[in-house]
Tab-separated table of C-alpha atoms in Angstrom:
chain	number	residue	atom	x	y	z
A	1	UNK	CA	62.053	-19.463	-26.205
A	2	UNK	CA	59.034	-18.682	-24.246
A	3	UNK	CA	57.505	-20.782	-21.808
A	4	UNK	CA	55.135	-20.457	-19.001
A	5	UNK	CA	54.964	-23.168	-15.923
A	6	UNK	CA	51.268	-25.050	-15.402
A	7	UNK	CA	50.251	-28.010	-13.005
A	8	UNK	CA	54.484	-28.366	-13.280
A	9	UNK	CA	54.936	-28.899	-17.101
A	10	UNK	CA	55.964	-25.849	-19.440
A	11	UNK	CA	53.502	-25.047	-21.927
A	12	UNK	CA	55.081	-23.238	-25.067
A	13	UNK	CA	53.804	-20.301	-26.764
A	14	UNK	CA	55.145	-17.853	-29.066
A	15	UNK	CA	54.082	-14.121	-28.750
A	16	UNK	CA	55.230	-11.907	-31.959
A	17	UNK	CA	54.756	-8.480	-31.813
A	18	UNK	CA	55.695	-6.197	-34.965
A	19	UNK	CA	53.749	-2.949	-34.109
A	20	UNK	CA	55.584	0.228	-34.559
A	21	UNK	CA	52.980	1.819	-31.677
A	22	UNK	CA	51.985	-0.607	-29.062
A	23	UNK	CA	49.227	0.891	-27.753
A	24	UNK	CA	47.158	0.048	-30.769
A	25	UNK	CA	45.415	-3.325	-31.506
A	26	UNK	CA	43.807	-5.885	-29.149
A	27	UNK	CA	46.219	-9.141	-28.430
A	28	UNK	CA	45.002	-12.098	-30.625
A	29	UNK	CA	45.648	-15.624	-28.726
A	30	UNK	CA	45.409	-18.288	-30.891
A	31	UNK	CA	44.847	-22.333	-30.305
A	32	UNK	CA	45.751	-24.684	-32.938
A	33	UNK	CA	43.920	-27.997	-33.600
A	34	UNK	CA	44.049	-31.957	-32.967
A	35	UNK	CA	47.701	-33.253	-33.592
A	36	UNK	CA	49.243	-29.824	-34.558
A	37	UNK	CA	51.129	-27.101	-32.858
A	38	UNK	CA	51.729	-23.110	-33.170
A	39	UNK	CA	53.168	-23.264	-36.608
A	40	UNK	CA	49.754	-23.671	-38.112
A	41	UNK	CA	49.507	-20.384	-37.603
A	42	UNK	CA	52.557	-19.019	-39.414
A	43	UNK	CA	50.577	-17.154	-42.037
A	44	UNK	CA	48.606	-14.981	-39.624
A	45	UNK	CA	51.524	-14.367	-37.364
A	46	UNK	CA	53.351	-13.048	-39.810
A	47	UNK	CA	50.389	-10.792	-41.323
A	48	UNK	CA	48.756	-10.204	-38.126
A	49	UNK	CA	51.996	-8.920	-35.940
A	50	UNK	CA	52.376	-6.005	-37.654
A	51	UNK	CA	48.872	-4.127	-36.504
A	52	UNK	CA	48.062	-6.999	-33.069
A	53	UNK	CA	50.314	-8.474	-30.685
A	54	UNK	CA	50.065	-12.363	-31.534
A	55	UNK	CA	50.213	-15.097	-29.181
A	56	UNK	CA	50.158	-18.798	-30.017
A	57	UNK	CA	50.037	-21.892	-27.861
A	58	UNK	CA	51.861	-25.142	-28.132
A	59	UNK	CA	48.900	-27.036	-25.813
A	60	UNK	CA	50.506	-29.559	-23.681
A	61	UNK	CA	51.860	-32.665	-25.718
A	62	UNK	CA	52.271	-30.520	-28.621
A	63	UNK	CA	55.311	-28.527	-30.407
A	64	UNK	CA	57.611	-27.847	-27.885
A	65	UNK	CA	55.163	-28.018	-24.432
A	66	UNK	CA	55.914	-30.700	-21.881
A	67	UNK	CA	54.328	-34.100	-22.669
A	68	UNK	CA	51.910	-35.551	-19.829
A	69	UNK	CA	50.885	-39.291	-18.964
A	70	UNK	CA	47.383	-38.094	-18.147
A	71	UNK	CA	44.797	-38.073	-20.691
A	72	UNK	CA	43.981	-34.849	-22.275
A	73	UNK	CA	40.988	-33.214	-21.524
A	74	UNK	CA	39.713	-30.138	-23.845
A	75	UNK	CA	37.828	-28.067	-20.735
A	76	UNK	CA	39.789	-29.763	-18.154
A	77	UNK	CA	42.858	-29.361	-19.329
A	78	UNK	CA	43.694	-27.798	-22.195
A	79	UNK	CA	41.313	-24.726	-21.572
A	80	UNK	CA	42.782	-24.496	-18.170
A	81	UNK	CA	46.251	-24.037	-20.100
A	82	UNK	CA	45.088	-21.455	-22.207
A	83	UNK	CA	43.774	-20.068	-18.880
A	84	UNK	CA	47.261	-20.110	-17.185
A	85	UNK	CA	48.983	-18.185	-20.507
A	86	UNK	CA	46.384	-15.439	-20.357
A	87	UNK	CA	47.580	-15.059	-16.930
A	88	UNK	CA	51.030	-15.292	-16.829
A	89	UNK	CA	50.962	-12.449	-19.545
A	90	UNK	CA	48.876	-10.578	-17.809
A	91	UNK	CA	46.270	-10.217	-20.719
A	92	UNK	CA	43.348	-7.710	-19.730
A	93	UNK	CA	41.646	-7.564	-23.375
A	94	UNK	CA	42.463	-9.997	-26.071
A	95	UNK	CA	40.491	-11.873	-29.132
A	96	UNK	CA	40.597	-16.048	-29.036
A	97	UNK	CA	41.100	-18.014	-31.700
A	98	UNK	CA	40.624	-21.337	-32.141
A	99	UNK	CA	40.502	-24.146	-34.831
A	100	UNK	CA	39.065	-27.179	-34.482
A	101	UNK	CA	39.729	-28.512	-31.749
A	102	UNK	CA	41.340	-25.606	-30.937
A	103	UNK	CA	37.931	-24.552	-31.273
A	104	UNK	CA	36.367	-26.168	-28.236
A	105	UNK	CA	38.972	-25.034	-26.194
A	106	UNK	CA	38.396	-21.774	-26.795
A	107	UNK	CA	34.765	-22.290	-26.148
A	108	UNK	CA	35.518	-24.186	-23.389
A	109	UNK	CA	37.555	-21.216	-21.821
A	110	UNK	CA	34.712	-18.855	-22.578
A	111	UNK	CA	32.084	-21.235	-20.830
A	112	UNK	CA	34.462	-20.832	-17.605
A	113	UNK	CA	33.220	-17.987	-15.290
A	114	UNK	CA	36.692	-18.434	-13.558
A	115	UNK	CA	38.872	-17.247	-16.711
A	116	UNK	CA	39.346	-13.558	-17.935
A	117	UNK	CA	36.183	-12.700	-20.890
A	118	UNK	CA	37.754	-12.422	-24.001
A	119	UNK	CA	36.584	-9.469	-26.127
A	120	UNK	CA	35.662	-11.204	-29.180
A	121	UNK	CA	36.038	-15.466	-29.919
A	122	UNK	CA	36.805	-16.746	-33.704
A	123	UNK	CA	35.917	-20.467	-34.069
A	124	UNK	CA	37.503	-21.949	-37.263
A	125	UNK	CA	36.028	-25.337	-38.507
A	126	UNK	CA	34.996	-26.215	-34.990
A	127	UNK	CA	32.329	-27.451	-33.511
A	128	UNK	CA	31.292	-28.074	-29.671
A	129	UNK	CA	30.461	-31.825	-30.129
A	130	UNK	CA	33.796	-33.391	-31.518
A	131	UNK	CA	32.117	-36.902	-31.058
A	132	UNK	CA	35.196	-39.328	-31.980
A	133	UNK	CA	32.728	-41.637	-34.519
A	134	UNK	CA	31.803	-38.473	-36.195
A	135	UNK	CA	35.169	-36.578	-36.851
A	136	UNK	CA	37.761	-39.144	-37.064
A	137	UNK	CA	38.078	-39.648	-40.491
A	138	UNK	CA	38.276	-35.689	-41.191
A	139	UNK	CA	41.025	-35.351	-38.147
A	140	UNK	CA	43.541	-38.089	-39.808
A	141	UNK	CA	43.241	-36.820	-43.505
A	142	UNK	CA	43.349	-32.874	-41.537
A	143	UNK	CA	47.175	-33.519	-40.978
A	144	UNK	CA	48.097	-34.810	-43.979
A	145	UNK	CA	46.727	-31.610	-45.034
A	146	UNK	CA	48.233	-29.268	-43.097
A	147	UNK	CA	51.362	-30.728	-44.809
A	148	UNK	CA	50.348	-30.397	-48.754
A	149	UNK	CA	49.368	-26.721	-48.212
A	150	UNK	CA	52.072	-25.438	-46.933
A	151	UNK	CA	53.896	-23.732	-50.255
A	152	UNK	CA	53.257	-20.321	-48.861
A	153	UNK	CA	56.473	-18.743	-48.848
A	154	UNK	CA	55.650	-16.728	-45.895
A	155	UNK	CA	55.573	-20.355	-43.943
A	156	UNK	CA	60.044	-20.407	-45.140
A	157	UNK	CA	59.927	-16.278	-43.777
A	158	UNK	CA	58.475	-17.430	-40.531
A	159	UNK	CA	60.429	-21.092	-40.590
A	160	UNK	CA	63.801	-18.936	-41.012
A	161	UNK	CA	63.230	-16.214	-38.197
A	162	UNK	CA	62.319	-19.606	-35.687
A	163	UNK	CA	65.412	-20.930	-36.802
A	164	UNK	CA	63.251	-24.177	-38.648
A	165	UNK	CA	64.762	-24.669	-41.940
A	166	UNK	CA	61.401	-25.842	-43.511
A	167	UNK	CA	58.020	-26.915	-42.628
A	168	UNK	CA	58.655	-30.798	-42.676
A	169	UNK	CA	61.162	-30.762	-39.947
A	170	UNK	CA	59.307	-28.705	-37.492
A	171	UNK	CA	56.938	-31.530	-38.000
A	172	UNK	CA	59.108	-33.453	-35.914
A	173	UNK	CA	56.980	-32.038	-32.895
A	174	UNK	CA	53.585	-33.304	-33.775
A	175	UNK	CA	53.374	-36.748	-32.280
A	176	UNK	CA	51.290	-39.408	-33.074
A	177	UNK	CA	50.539	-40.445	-29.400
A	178	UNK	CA	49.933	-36.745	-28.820
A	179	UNK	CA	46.877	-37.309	-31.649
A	180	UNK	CA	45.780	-40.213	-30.126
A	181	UNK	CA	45.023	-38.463	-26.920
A	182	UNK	CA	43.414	-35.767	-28.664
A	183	UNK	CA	41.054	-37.579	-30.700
A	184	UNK	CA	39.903	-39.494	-27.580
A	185	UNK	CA	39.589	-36.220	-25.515
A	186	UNK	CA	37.466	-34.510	-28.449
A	187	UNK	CA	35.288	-37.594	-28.499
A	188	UNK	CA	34.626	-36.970	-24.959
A	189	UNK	CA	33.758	-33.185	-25.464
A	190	UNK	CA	30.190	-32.053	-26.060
A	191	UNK	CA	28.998	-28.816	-25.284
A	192	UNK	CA	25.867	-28.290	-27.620
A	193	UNK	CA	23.448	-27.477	-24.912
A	194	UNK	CA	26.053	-24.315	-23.543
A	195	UNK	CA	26.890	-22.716	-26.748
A	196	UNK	CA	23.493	-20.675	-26.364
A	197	UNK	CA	25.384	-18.716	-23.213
A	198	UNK	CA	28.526	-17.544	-25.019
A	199	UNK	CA	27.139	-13.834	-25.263
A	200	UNK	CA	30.672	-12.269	-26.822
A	201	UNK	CA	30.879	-11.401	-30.636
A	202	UNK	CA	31.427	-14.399	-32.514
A	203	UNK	CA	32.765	-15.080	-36.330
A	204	UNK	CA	32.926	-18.486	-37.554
A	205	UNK	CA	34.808	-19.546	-40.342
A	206	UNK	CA	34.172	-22.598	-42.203
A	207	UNK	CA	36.311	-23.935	-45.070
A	208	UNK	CA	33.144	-24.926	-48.271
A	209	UNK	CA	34.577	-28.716	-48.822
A	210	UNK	CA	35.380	-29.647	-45.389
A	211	UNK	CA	35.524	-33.152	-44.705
A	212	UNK	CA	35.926	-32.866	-41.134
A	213	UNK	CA	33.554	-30.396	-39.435
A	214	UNK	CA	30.749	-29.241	-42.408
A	215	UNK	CA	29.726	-26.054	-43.088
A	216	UNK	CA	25.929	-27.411	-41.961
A	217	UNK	CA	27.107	-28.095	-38.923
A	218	UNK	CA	29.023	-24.951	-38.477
A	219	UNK	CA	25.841	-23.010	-39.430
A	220	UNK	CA	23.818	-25.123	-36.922
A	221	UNK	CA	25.325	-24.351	-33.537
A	222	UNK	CA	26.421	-20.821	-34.765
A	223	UNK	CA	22.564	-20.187	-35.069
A	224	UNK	CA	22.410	-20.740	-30.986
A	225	UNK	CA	24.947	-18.343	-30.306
A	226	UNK	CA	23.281	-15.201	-29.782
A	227	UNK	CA	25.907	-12.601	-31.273
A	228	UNK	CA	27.411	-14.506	-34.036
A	229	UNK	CA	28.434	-14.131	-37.957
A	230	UNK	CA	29.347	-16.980	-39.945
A	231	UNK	CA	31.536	-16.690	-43.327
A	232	UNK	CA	32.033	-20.150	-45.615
A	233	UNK	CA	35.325	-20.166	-47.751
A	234	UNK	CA	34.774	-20.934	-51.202
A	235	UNK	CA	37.746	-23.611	-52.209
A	236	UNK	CA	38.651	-24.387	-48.388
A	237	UNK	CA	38.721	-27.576	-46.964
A	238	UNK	CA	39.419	-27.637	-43.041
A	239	UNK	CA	42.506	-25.053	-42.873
A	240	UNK	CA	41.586	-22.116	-44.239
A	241	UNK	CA	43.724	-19.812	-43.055
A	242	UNK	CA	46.431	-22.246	-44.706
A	243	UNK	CA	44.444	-23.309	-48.093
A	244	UNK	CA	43.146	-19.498	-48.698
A	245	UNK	CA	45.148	-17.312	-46.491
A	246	UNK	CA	44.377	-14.286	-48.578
A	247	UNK	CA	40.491	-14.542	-47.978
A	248	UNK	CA	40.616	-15.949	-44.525
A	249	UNK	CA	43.002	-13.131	-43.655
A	250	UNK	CA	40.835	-10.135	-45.161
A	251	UNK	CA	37.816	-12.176	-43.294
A	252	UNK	CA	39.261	-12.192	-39.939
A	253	UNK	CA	40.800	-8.582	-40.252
A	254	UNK	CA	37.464	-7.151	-40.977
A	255	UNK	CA	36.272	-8.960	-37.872
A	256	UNK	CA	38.902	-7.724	-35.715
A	257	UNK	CA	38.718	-4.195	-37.127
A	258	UNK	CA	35.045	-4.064	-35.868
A	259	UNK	CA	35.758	-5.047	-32.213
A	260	UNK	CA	38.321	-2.909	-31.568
A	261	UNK	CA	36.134	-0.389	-32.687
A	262	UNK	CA	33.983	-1.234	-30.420
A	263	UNK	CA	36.359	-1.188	-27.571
């Protein structure tokens, strides 16, 4: 089980790497949202592994990462985590994903001059101004969610080779207080006015019915980046890549085909 030491707490990742030749495929690093943990990723670890090496964080609080009395802090903190993973693995080029908050982290990393460039960022139903008032609502019903959708079988494939027996027991790592300081972290975090100097190639995803983060807002503060592509996911709410894996994945592999071809 793979940990890596920061600010002395161990911060949890899993890296999964299925690639019969190594050499091929940038790294993806993925950071999961408010309240959840790595496992919201199962679906694309499990498709992705077998052409990219596939990282995913358990940010502090979360899965099975240290806990912390100090309040969480998306650029501050979290960001600085991510930061301190990159590291530790010694990751020269890599793609970031993030969704929802997971999203601002990984803009927040890209905004810091101090942290390796990433070759590429994918934003999933994020947004750089998580205002508390405004997302709330979306961020409560977005676990409950995350829960319902998870009939995949390739969530039992992944659940069995972690040794999880099913889905609802792993949810025995996402804590309540852990959401609590999220939601008060993301309604400190606005970044509006510094999306404008993220100059990497950008996709953002956006589920169509999302109750959380809209696909108008998505399509606002894309429009600022200045190399960025925006997709909407018919039937999606705020997980795509749980609620329509098979589109989101096509989506985000023809994304990742083009930057590594233009590596």
């Amino acid at each position: 089980m793979p940990f890596v030491d920061f600010d002395k707490i161990k911060i949890h990742y899993v890296d999964v790497d299925r690639r019969q030749n190594k050499s091929v495929g940038l790294p993806l690093v993925f950071i999961h949202g408010a309240g959840s943990y790595h496992f919201c990723w199962a679906l694309q670890l499990v498709e992705f592994s077998k052409t990219n090496r596939c990282i995913a964080i358990d940010l502090s609080g979360h899965g099975r990462s240290d806990k912390t009395k100090e309040e969480a802090s998306i650029a501050q903190g979290f960001a600085h985590e991510v930061a301190a993973l990159i590291d530790n693995l010694e990751l020269q080029e890599f793609i970031l994903v993030g969704h929802s908050m997971g999203g601002g982290v990984a803009m927040s990393y890209v905004l810091n001059d101090e942290f390796k460039i990433p070759k590429a960022l994918v934003l999933i139903d994020s947004s750089p101004d998580l205002n508390l008032a405004k997302v709330v609502p979306g961020l409560i019903v977005e676990v409950l969610e995350e829960q319902r959708h998870l009939s995949n079988h390739c969530f039992d494939d992944y659940a069995e080779k972690h040794n999880m027996k099913q889905y609802e027991k792993a949810m025995k790592y996402v804590d309540a207080i852990a959401m609590q300081k999220d939601l008060l972290a993301c309604n400190k975090f606005n970044i509006t006015d510094r999306v404008k100097n993220i100059n990497i190639p950008t996709f953002a995803v956006v589920g169509e019915n999302d109750d959380v983060i809209t696909p108008a807002v998505v399509k606002e503060y894309i429009e600022k980046i200045p190399r960025a592509d925006l997709a909407v996911i018919r039937g999606a709410d705020h997980m795509p890549m749980i609620e329509q894996p098979e589109v989101f994945n096509r989506l985000f592999r023809k994304f990742i085909t083009w930057v590594q071809k233009q590596t």
